[in-house]
Short mmCIF file of C-alpha atoms and ligand atoms in Angstrom, two decimals:
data_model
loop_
_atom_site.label_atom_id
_atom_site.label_comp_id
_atom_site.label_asym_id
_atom_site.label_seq_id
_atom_site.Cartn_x
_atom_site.Cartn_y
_atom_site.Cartn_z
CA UNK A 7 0.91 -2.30 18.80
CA UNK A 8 -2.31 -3.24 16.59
CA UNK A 9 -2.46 -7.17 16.08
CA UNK A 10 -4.24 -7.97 12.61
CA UNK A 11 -5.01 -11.72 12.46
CA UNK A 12 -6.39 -12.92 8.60
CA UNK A 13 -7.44 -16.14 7.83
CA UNK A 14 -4.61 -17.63 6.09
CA UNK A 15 -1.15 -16.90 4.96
CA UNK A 16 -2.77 -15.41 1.16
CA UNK A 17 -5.01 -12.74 3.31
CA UNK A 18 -1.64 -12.16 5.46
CA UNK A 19 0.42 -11.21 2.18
CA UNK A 20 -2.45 -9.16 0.87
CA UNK A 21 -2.90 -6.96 4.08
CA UNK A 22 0.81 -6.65 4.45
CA UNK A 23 1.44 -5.53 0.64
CA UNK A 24 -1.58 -3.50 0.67
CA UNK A 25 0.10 -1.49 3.64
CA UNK A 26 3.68 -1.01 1.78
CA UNK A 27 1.45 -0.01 -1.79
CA UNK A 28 -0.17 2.88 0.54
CA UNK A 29 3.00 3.87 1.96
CA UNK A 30 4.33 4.09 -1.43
CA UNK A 31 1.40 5.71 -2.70
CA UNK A 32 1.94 8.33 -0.20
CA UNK A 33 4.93 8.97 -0.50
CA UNK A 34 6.67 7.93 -3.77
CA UNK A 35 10.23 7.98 -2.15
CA UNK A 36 9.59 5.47 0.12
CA UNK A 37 13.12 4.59 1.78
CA UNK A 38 11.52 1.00 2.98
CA UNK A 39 13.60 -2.02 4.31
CA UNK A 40 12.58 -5.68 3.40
CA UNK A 41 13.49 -9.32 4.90
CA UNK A 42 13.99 -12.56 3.02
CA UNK A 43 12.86 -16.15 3.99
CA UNK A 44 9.70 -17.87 3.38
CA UNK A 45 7.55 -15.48 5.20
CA UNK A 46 7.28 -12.47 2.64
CA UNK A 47 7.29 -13.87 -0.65
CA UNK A 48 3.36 -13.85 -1.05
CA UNK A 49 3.46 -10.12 -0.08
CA UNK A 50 5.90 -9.78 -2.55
CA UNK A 51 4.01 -10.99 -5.06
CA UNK A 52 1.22 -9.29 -4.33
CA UNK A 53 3.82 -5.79 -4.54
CA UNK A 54 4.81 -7.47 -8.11
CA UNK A 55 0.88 -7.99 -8.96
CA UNK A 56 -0.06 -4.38 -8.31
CA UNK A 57 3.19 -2.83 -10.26
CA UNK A 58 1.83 -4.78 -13.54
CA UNK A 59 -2.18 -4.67 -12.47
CA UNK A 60 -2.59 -1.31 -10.44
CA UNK A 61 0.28 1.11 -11.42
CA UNK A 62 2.21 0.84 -8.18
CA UNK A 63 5.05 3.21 -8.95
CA UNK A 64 8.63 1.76 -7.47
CA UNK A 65 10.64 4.02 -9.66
CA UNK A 66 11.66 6.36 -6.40
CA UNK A 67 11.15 4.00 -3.92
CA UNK A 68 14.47 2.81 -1.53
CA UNK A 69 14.96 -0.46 -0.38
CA UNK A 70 17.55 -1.77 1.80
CA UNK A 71 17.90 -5.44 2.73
CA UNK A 72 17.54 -5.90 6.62
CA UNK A 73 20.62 -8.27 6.30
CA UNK A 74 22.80 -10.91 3.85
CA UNK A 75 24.59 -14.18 4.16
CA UNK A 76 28.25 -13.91 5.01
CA UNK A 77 30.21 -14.29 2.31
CA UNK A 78 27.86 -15.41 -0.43
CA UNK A 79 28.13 -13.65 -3.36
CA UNK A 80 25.35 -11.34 -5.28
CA UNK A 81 25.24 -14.07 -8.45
CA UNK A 82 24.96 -16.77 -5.85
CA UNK A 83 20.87 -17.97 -5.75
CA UNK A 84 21.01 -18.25 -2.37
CA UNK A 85 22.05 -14.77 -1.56
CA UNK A 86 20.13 -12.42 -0.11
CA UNK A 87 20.69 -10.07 -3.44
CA UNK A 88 19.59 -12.84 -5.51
CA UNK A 89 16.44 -13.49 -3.84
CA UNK A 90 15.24 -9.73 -4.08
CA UNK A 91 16.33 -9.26 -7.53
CA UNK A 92 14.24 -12.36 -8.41
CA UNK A 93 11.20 -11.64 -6.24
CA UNK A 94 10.44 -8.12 -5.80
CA UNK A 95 13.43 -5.76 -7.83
CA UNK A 96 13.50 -6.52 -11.09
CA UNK A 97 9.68 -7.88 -11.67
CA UNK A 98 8.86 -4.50 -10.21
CA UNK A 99 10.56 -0.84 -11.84
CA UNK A 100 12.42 -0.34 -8.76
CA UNK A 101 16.08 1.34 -9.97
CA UNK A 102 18.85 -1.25 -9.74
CA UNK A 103 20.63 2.16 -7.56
CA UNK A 104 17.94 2.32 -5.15
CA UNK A 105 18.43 -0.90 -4.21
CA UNK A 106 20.91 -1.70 -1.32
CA UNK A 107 22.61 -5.02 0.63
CA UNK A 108 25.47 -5.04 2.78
CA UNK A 109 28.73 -5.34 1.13
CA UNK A 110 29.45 -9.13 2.26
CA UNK A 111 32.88 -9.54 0.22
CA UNK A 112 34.32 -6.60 1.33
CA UNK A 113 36.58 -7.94 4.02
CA UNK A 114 36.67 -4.20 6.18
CA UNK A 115 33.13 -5.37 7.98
CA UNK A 116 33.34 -2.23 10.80
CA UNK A 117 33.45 0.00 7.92
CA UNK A 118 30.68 -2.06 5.30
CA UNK A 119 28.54 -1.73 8.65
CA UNK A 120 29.25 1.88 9.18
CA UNK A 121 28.30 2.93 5.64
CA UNK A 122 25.28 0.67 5.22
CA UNK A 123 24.10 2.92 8.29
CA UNK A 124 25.74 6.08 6.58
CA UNK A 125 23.66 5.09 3.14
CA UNK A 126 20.20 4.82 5.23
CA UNK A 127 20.73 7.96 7.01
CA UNK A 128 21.36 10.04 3.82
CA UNK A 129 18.60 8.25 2.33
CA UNK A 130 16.69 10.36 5.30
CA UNK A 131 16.36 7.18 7.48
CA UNK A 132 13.62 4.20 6.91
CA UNK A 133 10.49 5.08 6.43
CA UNK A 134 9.00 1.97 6.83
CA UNK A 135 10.30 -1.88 7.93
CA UNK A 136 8.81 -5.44 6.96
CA UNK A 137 10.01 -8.28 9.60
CA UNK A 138 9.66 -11.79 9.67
CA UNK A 139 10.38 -13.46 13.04
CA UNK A 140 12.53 -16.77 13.53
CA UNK A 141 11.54 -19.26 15.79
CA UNK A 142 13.89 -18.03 18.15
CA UNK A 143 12.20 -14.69 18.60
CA UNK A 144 15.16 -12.93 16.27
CA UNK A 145 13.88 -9.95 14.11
CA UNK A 146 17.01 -9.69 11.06
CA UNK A 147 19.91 -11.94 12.40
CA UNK A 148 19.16 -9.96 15.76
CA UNK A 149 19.43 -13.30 18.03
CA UNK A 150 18.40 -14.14 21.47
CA UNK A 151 21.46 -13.18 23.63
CA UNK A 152 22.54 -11.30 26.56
CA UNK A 153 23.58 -8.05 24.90
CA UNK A 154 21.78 -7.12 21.80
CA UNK A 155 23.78 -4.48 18.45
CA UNK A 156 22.18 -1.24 18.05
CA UNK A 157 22.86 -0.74 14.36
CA UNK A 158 24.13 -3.15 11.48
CA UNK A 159 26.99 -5.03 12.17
CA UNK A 160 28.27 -9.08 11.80
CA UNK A 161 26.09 -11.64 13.42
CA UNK A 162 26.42 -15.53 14.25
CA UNK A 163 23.30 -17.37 13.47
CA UNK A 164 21.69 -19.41 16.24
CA UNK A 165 21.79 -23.25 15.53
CA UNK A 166 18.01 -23.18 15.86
CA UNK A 167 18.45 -20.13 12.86
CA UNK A 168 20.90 -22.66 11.01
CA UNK A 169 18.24 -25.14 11.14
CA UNK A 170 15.10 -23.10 10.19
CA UNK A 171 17.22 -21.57 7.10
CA UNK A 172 18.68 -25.43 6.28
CA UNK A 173 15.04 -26.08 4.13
CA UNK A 174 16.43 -23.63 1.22
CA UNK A 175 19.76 -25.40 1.11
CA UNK A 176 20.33 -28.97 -0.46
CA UNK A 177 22.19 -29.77 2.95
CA UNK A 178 22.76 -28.24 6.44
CA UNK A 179 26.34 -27.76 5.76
CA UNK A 180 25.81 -25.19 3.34
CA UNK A 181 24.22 -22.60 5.44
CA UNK A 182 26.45 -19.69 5.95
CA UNK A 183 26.93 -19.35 9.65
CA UNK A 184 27.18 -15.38 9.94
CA UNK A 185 25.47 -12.27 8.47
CA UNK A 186 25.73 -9.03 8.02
CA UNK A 187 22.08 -7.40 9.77
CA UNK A 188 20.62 -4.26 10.75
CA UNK A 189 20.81 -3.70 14.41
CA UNK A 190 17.79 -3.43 16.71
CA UNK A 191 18.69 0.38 17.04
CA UNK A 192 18.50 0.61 12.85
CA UNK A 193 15.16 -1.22 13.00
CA UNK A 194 13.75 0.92 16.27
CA UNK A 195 14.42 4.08 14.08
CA UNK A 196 11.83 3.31 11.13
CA UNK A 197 9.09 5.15 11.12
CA UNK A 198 6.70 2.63 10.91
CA UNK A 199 7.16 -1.12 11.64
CA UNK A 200 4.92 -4.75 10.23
CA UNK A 201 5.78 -7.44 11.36
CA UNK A 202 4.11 -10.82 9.24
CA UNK A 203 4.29 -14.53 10.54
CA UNK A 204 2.31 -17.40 9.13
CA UNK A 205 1.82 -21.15 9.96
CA UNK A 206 1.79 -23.76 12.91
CA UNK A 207 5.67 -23.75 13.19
CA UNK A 208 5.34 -19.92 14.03
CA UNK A 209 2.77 -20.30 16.47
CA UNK A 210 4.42 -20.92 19.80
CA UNK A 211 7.07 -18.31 19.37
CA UNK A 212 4.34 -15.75 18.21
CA UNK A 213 2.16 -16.19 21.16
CA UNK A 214 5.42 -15.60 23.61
CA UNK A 215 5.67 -12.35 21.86
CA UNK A 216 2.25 -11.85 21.93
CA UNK A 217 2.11 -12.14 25.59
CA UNK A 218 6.11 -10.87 26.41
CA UNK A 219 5.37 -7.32 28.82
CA UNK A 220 9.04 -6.88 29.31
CA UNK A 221 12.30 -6.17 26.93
CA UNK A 222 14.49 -8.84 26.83
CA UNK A 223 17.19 -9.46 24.56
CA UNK A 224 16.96 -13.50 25.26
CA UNK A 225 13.50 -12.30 23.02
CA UNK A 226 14.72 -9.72 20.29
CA UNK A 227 11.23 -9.14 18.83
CA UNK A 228 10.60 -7.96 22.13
CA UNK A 229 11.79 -4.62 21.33
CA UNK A 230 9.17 -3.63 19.24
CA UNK A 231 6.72 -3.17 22.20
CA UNK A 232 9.48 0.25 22.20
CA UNK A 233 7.96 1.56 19.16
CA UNK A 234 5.18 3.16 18.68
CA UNK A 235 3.90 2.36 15.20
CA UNK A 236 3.57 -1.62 14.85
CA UNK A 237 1.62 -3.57 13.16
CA UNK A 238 1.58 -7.23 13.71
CA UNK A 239 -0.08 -9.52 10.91
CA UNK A 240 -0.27 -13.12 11.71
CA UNK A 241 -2.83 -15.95 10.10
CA UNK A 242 -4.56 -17.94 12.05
CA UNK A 243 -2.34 -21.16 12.33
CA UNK A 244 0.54 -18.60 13.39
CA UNK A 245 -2.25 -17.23 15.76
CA UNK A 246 -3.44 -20.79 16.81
CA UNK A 247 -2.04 -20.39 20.85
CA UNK A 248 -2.65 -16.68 21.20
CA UNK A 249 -5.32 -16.56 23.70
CA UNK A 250 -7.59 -13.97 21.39
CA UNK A 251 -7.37 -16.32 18.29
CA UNK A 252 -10.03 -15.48 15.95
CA UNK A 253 -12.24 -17.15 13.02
CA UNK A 254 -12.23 -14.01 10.86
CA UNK A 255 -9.88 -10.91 10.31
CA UNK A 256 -9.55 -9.44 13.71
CA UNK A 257 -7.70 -6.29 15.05
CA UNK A 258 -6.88 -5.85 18.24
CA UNK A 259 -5.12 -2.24 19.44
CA UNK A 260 -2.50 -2.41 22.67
C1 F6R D 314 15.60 -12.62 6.78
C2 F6R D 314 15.33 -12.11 8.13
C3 F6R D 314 14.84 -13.06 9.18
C4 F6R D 314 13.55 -13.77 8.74
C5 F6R D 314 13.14 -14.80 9.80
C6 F6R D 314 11.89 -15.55 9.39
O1 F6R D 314 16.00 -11.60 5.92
O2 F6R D 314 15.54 -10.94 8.42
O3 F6R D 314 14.64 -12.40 10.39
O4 F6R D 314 12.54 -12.80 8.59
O5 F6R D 314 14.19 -15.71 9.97
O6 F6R D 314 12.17 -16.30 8.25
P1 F6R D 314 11.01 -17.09 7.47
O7 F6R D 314 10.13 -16.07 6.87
O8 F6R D 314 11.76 -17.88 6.40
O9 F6R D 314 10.34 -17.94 8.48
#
């Protein structure tokens, strides 16, 4: 796992959209799956600054959402859907086709599940994955528990998830409860994993993945020490109780 620590959440967004751009640059097809939240929405618009500025070409590229609320709509602005289409799709020339979220209405969830899985492996499987990581160590609406999904199915938020996600909602009521999320399994199988986390609040449960040795699915992020190509991108307030914190972009390789 390499650990790149930047100054502040801007140099974060930078070094993780700098990453996706050469991915994309490399290979034009990208089939690439993206989070929501507060987290990535510098590094998406730094992805929307080099479409206009630098000719980053999204016109093949594949993006799946890693999950969606249960049962908002696509037209509703708090919907997964929504919040792609207004940050990243359509500021970028990504084709509306190549762009994919579980089916949330459809009331058949085994079978929205099953083809959301279907759709990525025809794609040819993910190429890449961007995470965020809650405060509860969940990567998607993977959640600290004592058996973990393998591929995309229907998950109950934690209350601590509830919470966290409460600050984009006028009140706490109106947080869907459930979502529809990639597995671990589906996440495991990219080809290349970053995970991004910025600020004080992400500190503590950064460092106890920092530190975690062991698998554990009471620690969900804990599966990436599995993999083989991670990147982890953290500022320095996220990196504030990590023993190696440092004043200037560090990288550490483990
Ligand atoms: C959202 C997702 C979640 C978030 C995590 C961190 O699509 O997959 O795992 O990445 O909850 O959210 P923020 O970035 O809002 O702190």
């Amino acid at each position: 796992m390499d650990l790149i620590i930047e100054k502040n959440y801007e140099d974060m967004s930078r070094r993780a959209a700098t990453i996706i751009a050469d991915e994309i640059r490399k290979k034009p097809n990208l089939v690439m799956a993206l989070p929501t939240g507060g987290t990535p929405l510098g590094t998406f618009e730094e992805l929307v600054r080099m479409h206009r500025e630098k000719n980053l070409d999204f016109s093949s590229a594949i993006s799946f959402n890693i999950d969606e609320y249960v049962p908002l709509k696509p037209d509703n602005p708090q919907s997964y859907y929504y919040y792609m289409n207004e940050n990243l799709y359509k500021k970028t020339n990504i084709k509306p086709e190549n762009t994919f979220v579980p089916n949330v209405l459809d009331k058949d969830v085994e079978k929205v599940c099953r083809e959301y899985e279907n759709n990525i492996s025809r794609c040819g499987g993910l190429d890449f994955i961007l995470l965020g990581i809650g405060n509860d160590g969940h990567i998607g609406f993977n959640e600290p528990d004592d058996e973990l999904f393998a591929y995309t199915h229907l998950a109950n938020l934690s209350e601590s998830t509830i919470k966290a996600n409460s600050r984009f909602f006028s009140s706490p009521d109106e947080v869907p409860t459930q979502a529809i999320t990639m597995g671990v399994g589906t996440i495991l199988k990219a080809k290349k994993i970053v995970l991004i986390a910025s600020g004080e609040n992400k500190a503590a449960i950064v460092n106890k993945f920092l530190n975690s040795s062991v698998v554990t699915p009471q620690l969900p992020a804990s599966f990436l020490l599995l993999h083989r190509n991670v990147t982890v991108i953290i500022d320095e307030a996220a990196a504030a109780l990590h023993k190696k914190t440092a004043s200037k972009t560090t990288h550490y390789s483990f």
